[in-house]
PDB file of C-alpha atoms in Angstrom:
ATOM      1  CA  UNK A   1      74.024  21.385 -52.269  1.00 63.00           C
ATOM      2  CA  UNK A   2      75.905  21.839 -55.507  1.00 70.00           C
ATOM      3  CA  UNK A   3      79.066  22.649 -53.527  1.00 69.00           C
ATOM      4  CA  UNK A   4      78.889  19.276 -51.768  1.00 73.00           C
ATOM      5  CA  UNK A   5      78.493  17.385 -55.054  1.00 76.00           C
ATOM      6  CA  UNK A   6      81.447  19.223 -56.577  1.00 75.00           C
ATOM      7  CA  UNK A   7      83.603  18.814 -53.475  1.00 72.00           C
ATOM      8  CA  UNK A   8      82.841  15.086 -53.251  1.00 77.00           C
ATOM      9  CA  UNK A   9      83.725  14.551 -56.897  1.00 79.00           C
ATOM     10  CA  UNK A  10      86.995  16.429 -56.411  1.00 75.00           C
ATOM     11  CA  UNK A  11      88.160  13.703 -53.991  1.00 74.00           C
ATOM     12  CA  UNK A  12      86.598  10.795 -55.911  1.00 80.00           C
ATOM     13  CA  UNK A  13      83.480  10.314 -53.754  1.00 83.00           C
ATOM     14  CA  UNK A  14      79.724  10.192 -54.328  1.00 88.00           C
ATOM     15  CA  UNK A  15      77.422  12.521 -52.383  1.00 88.00           C
ATOM     16  CA  UNK A  16      73.760  12.054 -51.507  1.00 89.00           C
ATOM     17  CA  UNK A  17      71.373  14.097 -49.402  1.00 88.00           C
ATOM     18  CA  UNK A  18      70.128  11.584 -46.807  1.00 90.00           C
ATOM     19  CA  UNK A  19      73.252   9.440 -47.112  1.00 90.00           C
ATOM     20  CA  UNK A  20      73.843   5.969 -48.522  1.00 92.00           C
ATOM     21  CA  UNK A  21      73.600   3.973 -45.275  1.00 93.00           C
ATOM     22  CA  UNK A  22      71.495   3.949 -42.143  1.00 91.00           C
ATOM     23  CA  UNK A  23      72.980   4.777 -38.758  1.00 90.00           C
ATOM     24  CA  UNK A  24      71.683   1.393 -37.593  1.00 90.00           C
ATOM     25  CA  UNK A  25      74.352  -0.220 -39.801  1.00 92.00           C
ATOM     26  CA  UNK A  26      76.963   0.361 -37.073  1.00 93.00           C
ATOM     27  CA  UNK A  27      74.811  -0.549 -34.058  1.00 89.00           C
ATOM     28  CA  UNK A  28      76.731  -3.795 -33.477  1.00 89.00           C
ATOM     29  CA  UNK A  29      79.858  -1.763 -32.677  1.00 91.00           C
ATOM     30  CA  UNK A  30      78.141  -0.229 -29.612  1.00 87.00           C
ATOM     31  CA  UNK A  31      79.981   3.088 -29.820  1.00 89.00           C
ATOM     32  CA  UNK A  32      76.901   5.310 -29.990  1.00 84.00           C
ATOM     33  CA  UNK A  33      74.860   6.314 -26.938  1.00 78.00           C
ATOM     34  CA  UNK A  34      71.408   4.683 -26.822  1.00 75.00           C
ATOM     35  CA  UNK A  35      69.004   6.718 -28.964  1.00 76.00           C
ATOM     36  CA  UNK A  36      65.261   6.803 -29.584  1.00 72.00           C
ATOM     37  CA  UNK A  37      65.410   8.146 -33.145  1.00 81.00           C
ATOM     38  CA  UNK A  38      67.890   9.441 -35.691  1.00 85.00           C
ATOM     39  CA  UNK A  39      68.086  11.474 -38.876  1.00 87.00           C
ATOM     40  CA  UNK A  40      70.761  11.219 -41.554  1.00 90.00           C
ATOM     41  CA  UNK A  41      71.323  14.602 -43.168  1.00 85.00           C
ATOM     42  CA  UNK A  42      73.844  13.762 -45.879  1.00 86.00           C
ATOM     43  CA  UNK A  43      76.502  11.250 -46.750  1.00 87.00           C
ATOM     44  CA  UNK A  44      79.468  10.268 -48.873  1.00 87.00           C
ATOM     45  CA  UNK A  45      80.305   6.919 -50.385  1.00 90.00           C
ATOM     46  CA  UNK A  46      83.300   5.650 -52.291  1.00 86.00           C
ATOM     47  CA  UNK A  47      86.381   3.513 -52.292  1.00 82.00           C
ATOM     48  CA  UNK A  48      89.890   4.298 -51.131  1.00 72.00           C
ATOM     49  CA  UNK A  49      92.931   2.131 -51.706  1.00 69.00           C
ATOM     50  CA  UNK A  50      90.728  -0.691 -52.981  1.00 71.00           C
ATOM     51  CA  UNK A  51      88.033  -1.003 -50.302  1.00 72.00           C
ATOM     52  CA  UNK A  52      84.633   0.586 -49.721  1.00 83.00           C
ATOM     53  CA  UNK A  53      83.466   3.044 -47.098  1.00 87.00           C
ATOM     54  CA  UNK A  54      80.406   5.119 -46.187  1.00 91.00           C
ATOM     55  CA  UNK A  55      80.318   8.349 -44.209  1.00 88.00           C
ATOM     56  CA  UNK A  56      77.153  10.051 -42.941  1.00 90.00           C
ATOM     57  CA  UNK A  57      76.301  13.244 -41.073  1.00 87.00           C
ATOM     58  CA  UNK A  58      73.582  12.483 -38.500  1.00 89.00           C
ATOM     59  CA  UNK A  59      71.435  13.765 -35.649  1.00 86.00           C
ATOM     60  CA  UNK A  60      70.309  11.447 -32.843  1.00 85.00           C
ATOM     61  CA  UNK A  61      68.006  11.859 -29.870  1.00 77.00           C
ATOM     62  CA  UNK A  62      69.697  10.048 -26.951  1.00 67.00           C
ATOM     63  CA  UNK A  63      67.647   8.375 -24.229  1.00 66.00           C
ATOM     64  CA  UNK A  64      68.354   8.468 -20.501  1.00 58.00           C
ATOM     65  CA  UNK A  65      66.451   7.514 -17.388  1.00 48.00           C
ATOM     66  CA  UNK A  66      64.548  10.117 -15.424  1.00 46.00           C
ATOM     67  CA  UNK A  67      66.523   9.169 -12.316  1.00 45.00           C
ATOM     68  CA  UNK A  68      69.874   7.447 -11.972  1.00 48.00           C
ATOM     69  CA  UNK A  69      68.837   4.624  -9.616  1.00 47.00           C
ATOM     70  CA  UNK A  70      65.307   3.640 -10.496  1.00 46.00           C
ATOM     71  CA  UNK A  71      63.346   1.786 -13.153  1.00 46.00           C
ATOM     72  CA  UNK A  72      61.489   4.741 -14.633  1.00 43.00           C
ATOM     73  CA  UNK A  73      61.113   4.674 -18.431  1.00 44.00           C
ATOM     74  CA  UNK A  74      63.644   6.322 -20.676  1.00 44.00           C
ATOM     75  CA  UNK A  75      62.968   9.869 -21.835  1.00 43.00           C
ATOM     76  CA  UNK A  76      64.426  12.144 -24.517  1.00 42.00           C
ATOM     77  CA  UNK A  77      66.798  14.886 -23.438  1.00 46.00           C
ATOM     78  CA  UNK A  78      68.889  16.711 -26.015  1.00 53.00           C
ATOM     79  CA  UNK A  79      69.721  15.934 -29.621  1.00 70.00           C
ATOM     80  CA  UNK A  80      73.306  15.090 -30.588  1.00 79.00           C
ATOM     81  CA  UNK A  81      74.877  15.562 -34.005  1.00 83.00           C
ATOM     82  CA  UNK A  82      77.895  13.833 -35.444  1.00 86.00           C
ATOM     83  CA  UNK A  83      79.392  11.751 -38.228  1.00 86.00           C
ATOM     84  CA  UNK A  84      79.690   7.993 -38.663  1.00 91.00           C
ATOM     85  CA  UNK A  85      82.199   6.243 -40.900  1.00 90.00           C
ATOM     86  CA  UNK A  86      82.035   2.551 -41.813  1.00 92.00           C
ATOM     87  CA  UNK A  87      84.905   0.830 -43.623  1.00 87.00           C
ATOM     88  CA  UNK A  88      84.778  -2.695 -45.028  1.00 87.00           C
ATOM     89  CA  UNK A  89      87.899  -4.625 -44.045  1.00 82.00           C
ATOM     90  CA  UNK A  90      89.471  -7.298 -46.198  1.00 78.00           C
ATOM     91  CA  UNK A  91      90.067  -9.645 -43.276  1.00 80.00           C
ATOM     92  CA  UNK A  92      87.985 -10.783 -40.346  1.00 86.00           C
ATOM     93  CA  UNK A  93      89.113  -9.791 -36.861  1.00 90.00           C
ATOM     94  CA  UNK A  94      88.654 -12.377 -34.126  1.00 92.00           C
ATOM     95  CA  UNK A  95      88.050  -9.868 -31.326  1.00 93.00           C
ATOM     96  CA  UNK A  96      86.442  -6.483 -30.601  1.00 92.00           C
ATOM     97  CA  UNK A  97      88.603  -3.421 -29.978  1.00 93.00           C
ATOM     98  CA  UNK A  98      87.351   0.113 -29.291  1.00 93.00           C
ATOM     99  CA  UNK A  99      89.032   3.473 -28.886  1.00 94.00           C
ATOM    100  CA  UNK A 100      87.390   6.154 -26.729  1.00 92.00           C
ATOM    101  CA  UNK A 101      88.499   9.462 -25.208  1.00 91.00           C
ATOM    102  CA  UNK A 102      90.344   8.849 -21.937  1.00 90.00           C
ATOM    103  CA  UNK A 103      88.239  11.532 -20.255  1.00 87.00           C
ATOM    104  CA  UNK A 104      85.037   9.673 -21.190  1.00 84.00           C
ATOM    105  CA  UNK A 105      85.835   6.092 -20.117  1.00 84.00           C
ATOM    106  CA  UNK A 106      83.524   6.083 -17.082  1.00 82.00           C
ATOM    107  CA  UNK A 107      80.665   7.649 -19.025  1.00 77.00           C
ATOM    108  CA  UNK A 108      81.170   5.180 -21.868  1.00 78.00           C
ATOM    109  CA  UNK A 109      81.043   2.145 -19.570  1.00 76.00           C
ATOM    110  CA  UNK A 110      78.027   3.479 -17.637  1.00 74.00           C
ATOM    111  CA  UNK A 111      75.989   3.833 -20.786  1.00 67.00           C
ATOM    112  CA  UNK A 112      76.685   0.177 -21.656  1.00 62.00           C
ATOM    113  CA  UNK A 113      75.482  -1.397 -18.413  1.00 53.00           C
ATOM    114  CA  UNK A 114      73.679  -4.022 -20.490  1.00 55.00           C
ATOM    115  CA  UNK A 115      76.938  -5.962 -20.664  1.00 61.00           C
ATOM    116  CA  UNK A 116      78.392  -5.246 -24.112  1.00 67.00           C
ATOM    117  CA  UNK A 117      81.813  -4.472 -22.625  1.00 71.00           C
ATOM    118  CA  UNK A 118      82.081  -6.766 -19.614  1.00 74.00           C
ATOM    119  CA  UNK A 119      84.851  -8.788 -21.302  1.00 82.00           C
ATOM    120  CA  UNK A 120      86.839  -5.743 -22.527  1.00 86.00           C
ATOM    121  CA  UNK A 121      89.959  -4.654 -20.665  1.00 88.00           C
ATOM    122  CA  UNK A 122      92.167  -1.541 -21.021  1.00 91.00           C
ATOM    123  CA  UNK A 123      95.195  -2.020 -23.282  1.00 94.00           C
ATOM    124  CA  UNK A 124      98.540  -0.413 -22.458  1.00 92.00           C
ATOM    125  CA  UNK A 125      99.963   0.793 -25.772  1.00 90.00           C
ATOM    126  CA  UNK A 126     103.140   2.301 -24.248  1.00 84.00           C
ATOM    127  CA  UNK A 127     102.625   5.604 -26.050  1.00 85.00           C
ATOM    128  CA  UNK A 128     102.080   8.376 -23.516  1.00 87.00           C
ATOM    129  CA  UNK A 129     101.104  11.112 -25.981  1.00 88.00           C
ATOM    130  CA  UNK A 130      98.377   8.886 -27.392  1.00 90.00           C
ATOM    131  CA  UNK A 131      97.126   7.560 -24.052  1.00 89.00           C
ATOM    132  CA  UNK A 132      96.785  11.061 -22.605  1.00 89.00           C
ATOM    133  CA  UNK A 133      93.936  11.535 -25.064  1.00 90.00           C
ATOM    134  CA  UNK A 134      92.582   8.054 -25.831  1.00 93.00           C
ATOM    135  CA  UNK A 135      91.964   4.716 -24.124  1.00 94.00           C
ATOM    136  CA  UNK A 136      91.738   1.401 -25.979  1.00 94.00           C
ATOM    137  CA  UNK A 137      89.515  -1.400 -24.659  1.00 92.00           C
ATOM    138  CA  UNK A 138      89.651  -4.861 -26.202  1.00 93.00           C
ATOM    139  CA  UNK A 139      88.630  -8.476 -25.715  1.00 92.00           C
ATOM    140  CA  UNK A 140      92.187  -9.347 -26.797  1.00 94.00           C
ATOM    141  CA  UNK A 141      95.102  -6.979 -25.988  1.00 94.00           C
ATOM    142  CA  UNK A 142      97.444  -8.731 -28.443  1.00 92.00           C
ATOM    143  CA  UNK A 143      95.152  -8.111 -31.414  1.00 91.00           C
ATOM    144  CA  UNK A 144      94.531  -4.555 -30.197  1.00 92.00           C
ATOM    145  CA  UNK A 145      98.258  -3.773 -30.286  1.00 90.00           C
ATOM    146  CA  UNK A 146      98.493  -5.046 -33.853  1.00 87.00           C
ATOM    147  CA  UNK A 147      95.562  -2.879 -34.921  1.00 87.00           C
ATOM    148  CA  UNK A 148      96.728   0.261 -33.120  1.00 89.00           C
ATOM    149  CA  UNK A 149     100.332   0.288 -34.211  1.00 84.00           C
ATOM    150  CA  UNK A 150     102.385   3.541 -33.933  1.00 84.00           C
ATOM    151  CA  UNK A 151     101.431   4.770 -37.428  1.00 80.00           C
ATOM    152  CA  UNK A 152      97.715   4.320 -36.749  1.00 82.00           C
ATOM    153  CA  UNK A 153      97.981   6.059 -33.374  1.00 87.00           C
ATOM    154  CA  UNK A 154      99.696   9.057 -34.991  1.00 84.00           C
ATOM    155  CA  UNK A 155      96.937   9.338 -37.592  1.00 81.00           C
ATOM    156  CA  UNK A 156      94.252   9.099 -34.893  1.00 85.00           C
ATOM    157  CA  UNK A 157      95.883  11.986 -33.011  1.00 85.00           C
ATOM    158  CA  UNK A 158      96.006  14.039 -36.223  1.00 81.00           C
ATOM    159  CA  UNK A 159      92.424  13.111 -37.089  1.00 79.00           C
ATOM    160  CA  UNK A 160      91.255  14.281 -33.667  1.00 81.00           C
ATOM    161  CA  UNK A 161      92.928  17.657 -34.225  1.00 79.00           C
ATOM    162  CA  UNK A 162      91.436  18.131 -37.691  1.00 74.00           C
ATOM    163  CA  UNK A 163      87.914  17.013 -36.822  1.00 75.00           C
ATOM    164  CA  UNK A 164      87.868  18.946 -33.525  1.00 76.00           C
ATOM    165  CA  UNK A 165      85.307  16.466 -32.264  1.00 77.00           C
ATOM    166  CA  UNK A 166      83.879  16.593 -28.754  1.00 74.00           C
ATOM    167  CA  UNK A 167      83.863  12.789 -28.768  1.00 85.00           C
ATOM    168  CA  UNK A 168      85.830  10.537 -31.156  1.00 89.00           C
ATOM    169  CA  UNK A 169      85.306   6.775 -30.922  1.00 92.00           C
ATOM    170  CA  UNK A 170      86.568   3.966 -33.177  1.00 93.00           C
ATOM    171  CA  UNK A 171      85.647   0.282 -33.227  1.00 93.00           C
ATOM    172  CA  UNK A 172      87.189  -2.726 -34.988  1.00 92.00           C
ATOM    173  CA  UNK A 173      84.922  -5.764 -35.153  1.00 92.00           C
ATOM    174  CA  UNK A 174      84.507  -8.677 -37.571  1.00 92.00           C
ATOM    175  CA  UNK A 175      85.117  -7.262 -41.060  1.00 89.00           C
ATOM    176  CA  UNK A 176      84.438  -3.603 -40.241  1.00 91.00           C
ATOM    177  CA  UNK A 177      85.935  -0.482 -38.800  1.00 89.00           C
ATOM    178  CA  UNK A 178      83.383   2.026 -37.487  1.00 93.00           C
ATOM    179  CA  UNK A 179      84.106   5.575 -36.380  1.00 91.00           C
ATOM    180  CA  UNK A 180      81.817   8.117 -34.744  1.00 91.00           C
ATOM    181  CA  UNK A 181      82.562  11.733 -33.855  1.00 87.00           C
ATOM    182  CA  UNK A 182      80.097  13.924 -31.970  1.00 83.00           C
ATOM    183  CA  UNK A 183      79.798  17.690 -32.480  1.00 76.00           C
ATOM    184  CA  UNK A 184      77.970  20.832 -31.487  1.00 60.00           C
ATOM    185  CA  UNK A 185      78.101  21.865 -35.164  1.00 56.00           C
ATOM    186  CA  UNK A 186      77.457  20.266 -38.541  1.00 56.00           C
ATOM    187  CA  UNK A 187      80.515  18.624 -40.025  1.00 54.00           C
ATOM    188  CA  UNK A 188      81.110  19.170 -43.758  1.00 53.00           C
ATOM    189  CA  UNK A 189      78.881  22.274 -43.558  1.00 55.00           C
ATOM    190  CA  UNK A 190      79.641  24.706 -46.363  1.00 48.00           C
ATOM    191  CA  UNK A 191      77.979  28.017 -45.648  1.00 43.00           C
ATOM    192  CA  UNK A 192      74.839  28.994 -43.739  1.00 40.00           C
ATOM    193  CA  UNK A 193      73.160  32.193 -42.553  1.00 36.00           C
ATOM    194  CA  UNK A 194      75.858  32.965 -39.984  1.00 39.00           C
ATOM    195  CA  UNK A 195      78.803  31.883 -42.126  1.00 45.00           C
ATOM    196  CA  UNK A 196      78.422  32.382 -45.908  1.00 46.00           C
ATOM    197  CA  UNK A 197      80.261  30.172 -48.395  1.00 47.00           C
ATOM    198  CA  UNK A 198      83.906  31.172 -48.655  1.00 52.00           C
ATOM    199  CA  UNK A 199      87.263  29.692 -49.592  1.00 54.00           C
ATOM    200  CA  UNK A 200      87.848  29.063 -45.881  1.00 57.00           C
ATOM    201  CA  UNK A 201      84.649  27.041 -45.340  1.00 58.00           C
ATOM    202  CA  UNK A 202      85.288  24.959 -48.474  1.00 61.00           C
ATOM    203  CA  UNK A 203      88.897  24.286 -47.467  1.00 69.00           C
ATOM    204  CA  UNK A 204      87.789  23.282 -43.949  1.00 67.00           C
ATOM    205  CA  UNK A 205      85.222  20.799 -45.279  1.00 68.00           C
ATOM    206  CA  UNK A 206      87.781  19.321 -47.678  1.00 71.00           C
ATOM    207  CA  UNK A 207      90.326  18.962 -44.871  1.00 71.00           C
ATOM    208  CA  UNK A 208      87.767  17.087 -42.763  1.00 69.00           C
ATOM    209  CA  UNK A 209      87.037  14.600 -45.556  1.00 72.00           C
ATOM    210  CA  UNK A 210      90.706  14.156 -46.431  1.00 72.00           C
ATOM    211  CA  UNK A 211      91.626  13.508 -42.782  1.00 69.00           C
ATOM    212  CA  UNK A 212      89.245  10.534 -42.777  1.00 70.00           C
ATOM    213  CA  UNK A 213      90.834   9.250 -45.966  1.00 71.00           C
ATOM    214  CA  UNK A 214      94.293   9.687 -44.423  1.00 70.00           C
ATOM    215  CA  UNK A 215      93.355   7.441 -41.487  1.00 66.00           C
ATOM    216  CA  UNK A 216      92.157   4.757 -43.895  1.00 68.00           C
ATOM    217  CA  UNK A 217      95.338   5.149 -45.945  1.00 69.00           C
ATOM    218  CA  UNK A 218      97.444   4.377 -42.853  1.00 62.00           C
ATOM    219  CA  UNK A 219      95.332   1.346 -42.013  1.00 60.00           C
ATOM    220  CA  UNK A 220      96.006   0.017 -45.511  1.00 60.00           C
ATOM    221  CA  UNK A 221      99.587  -0.587 -44.438  1.00 52.00           C
ATOM    222  CA  UNK A 222      98.476  -2.569 -41.380  1.00 56.00           C
ATOM    223  CA  UNK A 223      97.891  -6.175 -42.557  1.00 55.00           C
ATOM    224  CA  UNK A 224      96.442  -7.265 -39.206  1.00 54.00           C
ATOM    225  CA  UNK A 225      93.717  -4.628 -39.434  1.00 52.00           C
ATOM    226  CA  UNK A 226      92.580  -6.219 -42.665  1.00 49.00           C
ATOM    227  CA  UNK A 227      93.279  -3.334 -44.996  1.00 47.00           C
ATOM    228  CA  UNK A 228      96.548  -4.594 -46.402  1.00 47.00           C
TER     229      UNK A 228
END
């Protein structure tokens, strides 16, 4: 993993096999599907524009019921891989706001039947290009509009393109921002049996890390999000 250490240092981050935080650290944001177990493969830690963040590459084993309308116990189906990013904010938010893919709203709400999102309502951000791809749910639409201002929405769109995630979700709650992105491949992977290390794979991994930093950089300019 010498390439990962070198790459992390090139952008001012620390790298550790196994990561610096547990996936359970973002459970209160409720943006992950229920899971029976998880494994953290690797992670980055550092500061950007004066605040701290952690990023991990993980695998989870989701849990689902055997049948849709009964009380049978949960069982494991297929593993899911992804990344999780946690950013410490400098201010405390009074409400909970989440961003999810527009195509996945029904699935998202079904998986949270326990009531975590009964008080959340869709927020109209009056930005058609953004809302074609993403939906924002919040316990307070006014605060949500401050958090997702035009600059932040543009960076989210760009981040989605760079990460090429099958499922990008972002949550603002208390003094944290949490982001998860699900994949059918390992993010930050630099070379394997089917794709040896090359300039292209290194550049792709760097672009993925820098796109996360770019989102944080935009949030720094948003005083209501707590990063100003």
